[in-house]
Short mmCIF file of C-alpha atoms and ligand atoms in Angstrom, two decimals:
data_model
loop_
_atom_site.label_atom_id
_atom_site.label_comp_id
_atom_site.label_asym_id
_atom_site.label_seq_id
_atom_site.Cartn_x
_atom_site.Cartn_y
_atom_site.Cartn_z
CA UNK R 1 24.86 -14.28 21.01
CA UNK R 2 23.10 -13.01 17.88
CA UNK R 3 24.61 -14.95 15.01
CA UNK R 4 23.24 -17.11 12.24
CA UNK R 5 24.03 -20.78 12.79
CA UNK R 6 23.91 -23.65 10.32
CA UNK R 7 22.92 -27.18 11.32
CA UNK R 8 23.57 -30.12 9.03
CA UNK R 9 20.40 -32.08 9.59
CA UNK R 10 18.23 -35.07 8.85
CA UNK R 11 14.88 -35.48 10.65
CA UNK R 12 15.61 -39.17 11.30
CA UNK R 13 18.87 -38.66 13.12
CA UNK R 14 20.54 -37.41 16.28
CA UNK R 15 20.47 -33.97 14.66
CA UNK R 16 16.90 -33.62 15.96
CA UNK R 17 18.37 -33.36 19.48
CA UNK R 18 20.67 -30.53 18.40
CA UNK R 19 17.69 -28.81 16.80
CA UNK R 20 15.75 -29.16 20.04
CA UNK R 21 18.58 -27.33 21.81
CA UNK R 22 18.67 -24.61 19.14
CA UNK R 23 14.95 -24.12 19.74
CA UNK R 24 15.42 -24.04 23.52
CA UNK R 25 17.94 -21.20 23.35
CA UNK R 26 16.07 -19.27 20.66
CA UNK R 27 18.98 -19.33 18.21
CA UNK R 28 18.77 -17.98 14.70
CA UNK R 29 19.59 -21.00 12.54
CA UNK R 30 19.11 -22.67 9.22
CA UNK R 31 18.92 -26.39 8.52
CA UNK R 32 21.07 -27.89 5.78
CA UNK R 33 19.40 -31.15 4.74
CA UNK R 34 21.61 -34.23 4.57
CA UNK R 35 20.40 -37.46 3.01
CA UNK R 36 21.96 -40.76 3.99
CA UNK R 37 22.75 -41.68 0.35
CA UNK R 38 26.47 -41.50 -0.54
CA UNK R 39 25.80 -39.07 -3.42
CA UNK R 40 23.73 -36.59 -1.37
CA UNK R 41 24.22 -33.05 -2.72
CA UNK R 42 25.27 -31.52 0.63
CA UNK R 43 27.51 -34.38 1.77
CA UNK R 44 30.65 -32.83 0.32
CA UNK R 45 30.11 -29.54 2.14
CA UNK R 46 29.49 -31.49 5.35
CA UNK R 47 32.67 -33.52 4.93
CA UNK R 48 34.61 -30.29 4.39
CA UNK R 49 33.77 -29.23 7.95
CA UNK R 50 33.54 -32.68 9.55
CA UNK R 51 35.57 -35.40 7.89
CA UNK R 52 33.40 -38.04 9.61
CA UNK R 53 30.47 -36.79 7.51
CA UNK R 54 28.28 -37.20 10.58
CA UNK R 55 25.27 -35.23 11.72
CA UNK R 56 24.55 -33.20 13.69
CA UNK R 57 27.29 -30.77 12.77
CA UNK R 58 26.79 -27.14 13.76
CA UNK R 59 28.63 -24.37 11.93
CA UNK R 60 29.05 -20.94 13.52
CA UNK R 61 29.05 -17.71 11.54
CA UNK R 62 32.88 -17.57 11.59
CA UNK R 63 33.04 -21.06 10.07
CA UNK R 64 33.90 -22.95 13.26
CA UNK R 65 32.34 -26.41 13.13
CA UNK R 66 31.15 -28.37 16.15
CA UNK R 67 30.21 -32.04 15.91
CA UNK R 68 29.09 -34.54 18.59
CA UNK R 69 25.61 -33.91 19.94
CA UNK R 70 26.60 -33.28 23.60
CA UNK R 71 29.32 -30.83 22.52
CA UNK R 72 26.78 -28.88 20.46
CA UNK R 73 24.36 -28.85 23.38
CA UNK R 74 27.04 -27.72 25.84
CA UNK R 75 28.28 -24.99 23.50
CA UNK R 76 24.78 -23.63 22.95
CA UNK R 77 23.99 -23.67 26.67
CA UNK R 78 27.05 -21.50 27.35
CA UNK R 79 26.65 -19.24 24.31
CA UNK R 80 23.05 -18.40 25.21
CA UNK R 81 23.17 -17.95 29.00
CA UNK R 82 19.82 -16.14 29.03
CA UNK R 83 18.16 -19.51 28.35
CA UNK R 84 19.46 -20.64 31.77
CA UNK R 85 20.06 -24.24 30.76
CA UNK R 86 23.41 -24.75 32.50
CA UNK R 87 24.75 -23.93 35.97
CA UNK R 88 27.43 -21.24 35.93
CA UNK R 89 31.05 -22.27 35.34
CA UNK R 90 32.84 -22.93 38.62
CA UNK R 91 29.71 -23.55 40.71
CA UNK R 92 29.32 -26.92 42.47
CA UNK R 93 26.27 -27.73 40.30
CA UNK R 94 28.43 -27.48 37.20
CA UNK R 95 30.06 -30.77 38.23
CA UNK R 96 26.91 -32.93 38.16
CA UNK R 97 25.84 -31.06 35.04
CA UNK R 98 29.02 -32.18 33.23
CA UNK R 99 28.67 -35.61 34.76
CA UNK R 100 25.23 -36.14 33.20
CA UNK R 101 26.18 -34.69 29.82
CA UNK R 102 29.18 -37.02 29.64
CA UNK R 103 27.16 -39.91 31.06
CA UNK R 104 24.83 -39.43 28.11
CA UNK R 105 27.65 -39.69 25.58
CA UNK R 106 29.91 -42.23 27.22
CA UNK R 107 27.40 -44.50 28.97
CA UNK R 108 23.83 -44.15 27.67
CA UNK R 109 24.77 -43.97 23.97
CA UNK R 110 27.06 -47.01 23.81
CA UNK R 111 24.92 -49.04 26.21
CA UNK R 112 21.88 -48.41 24.03
CA UNK R 113 23.82 -49.28 20.91
CA UNK R 114 24.99 -52.52 22.48
CA UNK R 115 21.56 -53.57 23.63
CA UNK R 116 19.63 -52.49 20.53
CA UNK R 117 22.07 -53.46 17.77
CA UNK R 118 23.82 -56.52 19.20
CA UNK R 119 20.80 -58.31 20.63
CA UNK R 120 22.11 -61.82 20.00
CA UNK R 121 25.70 -61.17 21.04
CA UNK R 122 26.90 -61.93 24.57
CA UNK R 123 27.27 -58.74 26.69
CA UNK R 124 30.70 -57.10 26.64
CA UNK R 125 32.68 -57.50 29.90
CA UNK R 126 31.17 -55.05 32.38
CA UNK R 127 34.40 -54.19 34.17
CA UNK R 128 36.12 -53.29 30.90
CA UNK R 129 33.48 -51.29 29.05
CA UNK R 130 32.96 -47.76 30.32
CA UNK R 131 29.21 -48.09 30.72
CA UNK R 132 29.28 -51.30 32.76
CA UNK R 133 25.92 -52.75 31.82
CA UNK R 134 22.81 -51.39 30.19
CA UNK R 135 20.82 -52.31 33.31
CA UNK R 136 23.17 -50.31 35.55
CA UNK R 137 23.01 -47.33 33.21
CA UNK R 138 19.20 -47.27 33.30
CA UNK R 139 19.11 -47.83 37.07
CA UNK R 140 21.51 -44.91 37.57
CA UNK R 141 19.28 -42.51 35.66
CA UNK R 142 16.19 -43.95 37.32
CA UNK R 143 17.63 -43.34 40.77
CA UNK R 144 18.50 -39.74 39.89
CA UNK R 145 15.04 -38.84 38.60
CA UNK R 146 12.92 -40.78 41.05
CA UNK R 147 13.43 -38.30 43.89
CA UNK R 148 13.53 -35.05 41.89
CA UNK R 149 11.95 -34.09 38.58
CA UNK R 150 15.24 -33.38 36.81
CA UNK R 151 18.82 -34.61 36.92
CA UNK R 152 20.01 -31.50 38.75
CA UNK R 153 16.99 -31.22 41.02
CA UNK R 154 14.07 -28.91 40.47
CA UNK R 155 15.25 -27.22 37.29
CA UNK R 156 15.41 -28.52 33.71
CA UNK R 157 18.90 -28.25 32.22
CA UNK R 158 20.67 -29.06 28.97
CA UNK R 159 21.74 -32.35 30.58
CA UNK R 160 18.07 -33.39 30.80
CA UNK R 161 17.66 -32.50 27.17
CA UNK R 162 20.46 -34.84 26.12
CA UNK R 163 19.72 -37.70 28.51
CA UNK R 164 15.97 -37.38 27.90
CA UNK R 165 16.47 -37.40 24.13
CA UNK R 166 18.46 -40.65 24.34
CA UNK R 167 15.83 -42.36 26.47
CA UNK R 168 13.03 -41.02 24.32
CA UNK R 169 14.78 -42.41 21.24
CA UNK R 170 15.09 -45.83 22.95
CA UNK R 171 11.39 -45.82 23.86
CA UNK R 172 10.35 -44.75 20.35
CA UNK R 173 12.28 -47.67 18.89
CA UNK R 174 10.59 -50.06 21.30
CA UNK R 175 13.55 -50.84 23.58
CA UNK R 176 11.66 -52.98 26.12
CA UNK R 177 13.46 -52.01 29.35
CA UNK R 178 12.97 -48.28 28.83
CA UNK R 179 9.38 -48.83 27.72
CA UNK R 180 8.59 -50.89 30.82
CA UNK R 181 10.19 -48.48 33.29
CA UNK R 182 7.55 -46.08 34.63
CA UNK R 183 10.03 -43.73 36.31
CA UNK R 184 11.97 -43.33 33.06
CA UNK R 185 8.82 -43.01 30.98
CA UNK R 186 7.50 -40.29 33.30
CA UNK R 187 10.87 -38.54 33.10
CA UNK R 188 10.84 -38.63 29.29
CA UNK R 189 7.27 -37.30 29.26
CA UNK R 190 8.31 -34.49 31.63
CA UNK R 191 11.38 -33.36 29.72
CA UNK R 192 9.73 -33.53 26.30
CA UNK R 193 6.63 -31.60 27.38
CA UNK R 194 8.15 -28.38 26.11
CA UNK R 195 7.33 -26.08 23.20
CA UNK R 196 10.95 -26.16 21.99
CA UNK R 197 10.82 -29.98 21.83
CA UNK R 198 7.56 -29.88 19.85
CA UNK R 199 9.01 -27.32 17.42
CA UNK R 200 12.09 -29.50 16.91
CA UNK R 201 9.92 -32.43 15.82
CA UNK R 202 8.35 -30.63 12.84
CA UNK R 203 9.55 -31.93 9.49
N1 LIG H 1 28.92 -39.12 18.02
C1 LIG H 1 27.98 -38.48 17.17
C2 LIG H 1 27.22 -39.53 16.34
C3 LIG H 1 26.60 -38.93 15.12
C4 LIG H 1 26.01 -39.97 14.19
O1 LIG H 1 26.42 -41.14 14.19
N2 LIG H 1 25.09 -39.54 13.35
C5 LIG H 1 24.51 -40.43 12.35
C6 LIG H 1 23.01 -40.15 12.23
S1 LIG H 1 22.13 -40.38 13.73
C7 LIG H 1 25.10 -40.13 10.98
O2 LIG H 1 25.53 -39.03 10.72
N3 LIG H 1 25.10 -41.13 10.10
C8 LIG H 1 25.50 -40.96 8.72
C9 LIG H 1 26.86 -41.49 8.43
O3 LIG H 1 27.55 -42.02 9.33
O4 LIG H 1 27.26 -41.40 7.27
C10 LIG H 1 27.03 -37.60 17.99
O5 LIG H 1 26.89 -37.83 19.19
O6 LIG H 1 26.47 -36.66 17.45
#
């Protein structure tokens, strides 16, 4: 899909994951820098397309805006099928692919937030919160990648990009359970050992 895309971006944010995906699919894109200060020059334009004012936000050439990192990743995987980062729609493998993308957003993200930002608070009730416990979330990913290199088996997919980015972020910020887990560390090393990942890290 040859079109020029626009990514509202800050190098110290989740937008780096969206940029990694743009690099994976070989998209033609520009970065629109967003500072975290309230009076940032591009904040108004961002709010016009995403009232949350959150990044990443991807804008297509027709003006359609997509926010939420996993939605951006999923859209790009489908829009650039030649990159082969998602199983075809309707195939059995598409199910686990969705499962891991949504697991990233609805389990890994909030579990990480709970463990990293509410260290001194008692854990939320595991039968009520969608992610159960942080320990269960990590063990679930660990189990999946201990017998095969990637979440869907032998082939890297966009789900690995999103799940791997979350775990990599946790490790970078010194989250002790991810850091101490060799299976997860090896997985992160495997999924980030890619030229597109390295390009996405440049400032
Ligand atoms: N649910 C969103 C979260 C996006 C998000 O919270 N982004 C942060 C940066 S990592 C942000 O834009 N913070 C600035 C703000 O809230 O004003 C996603 O998955 O992309």
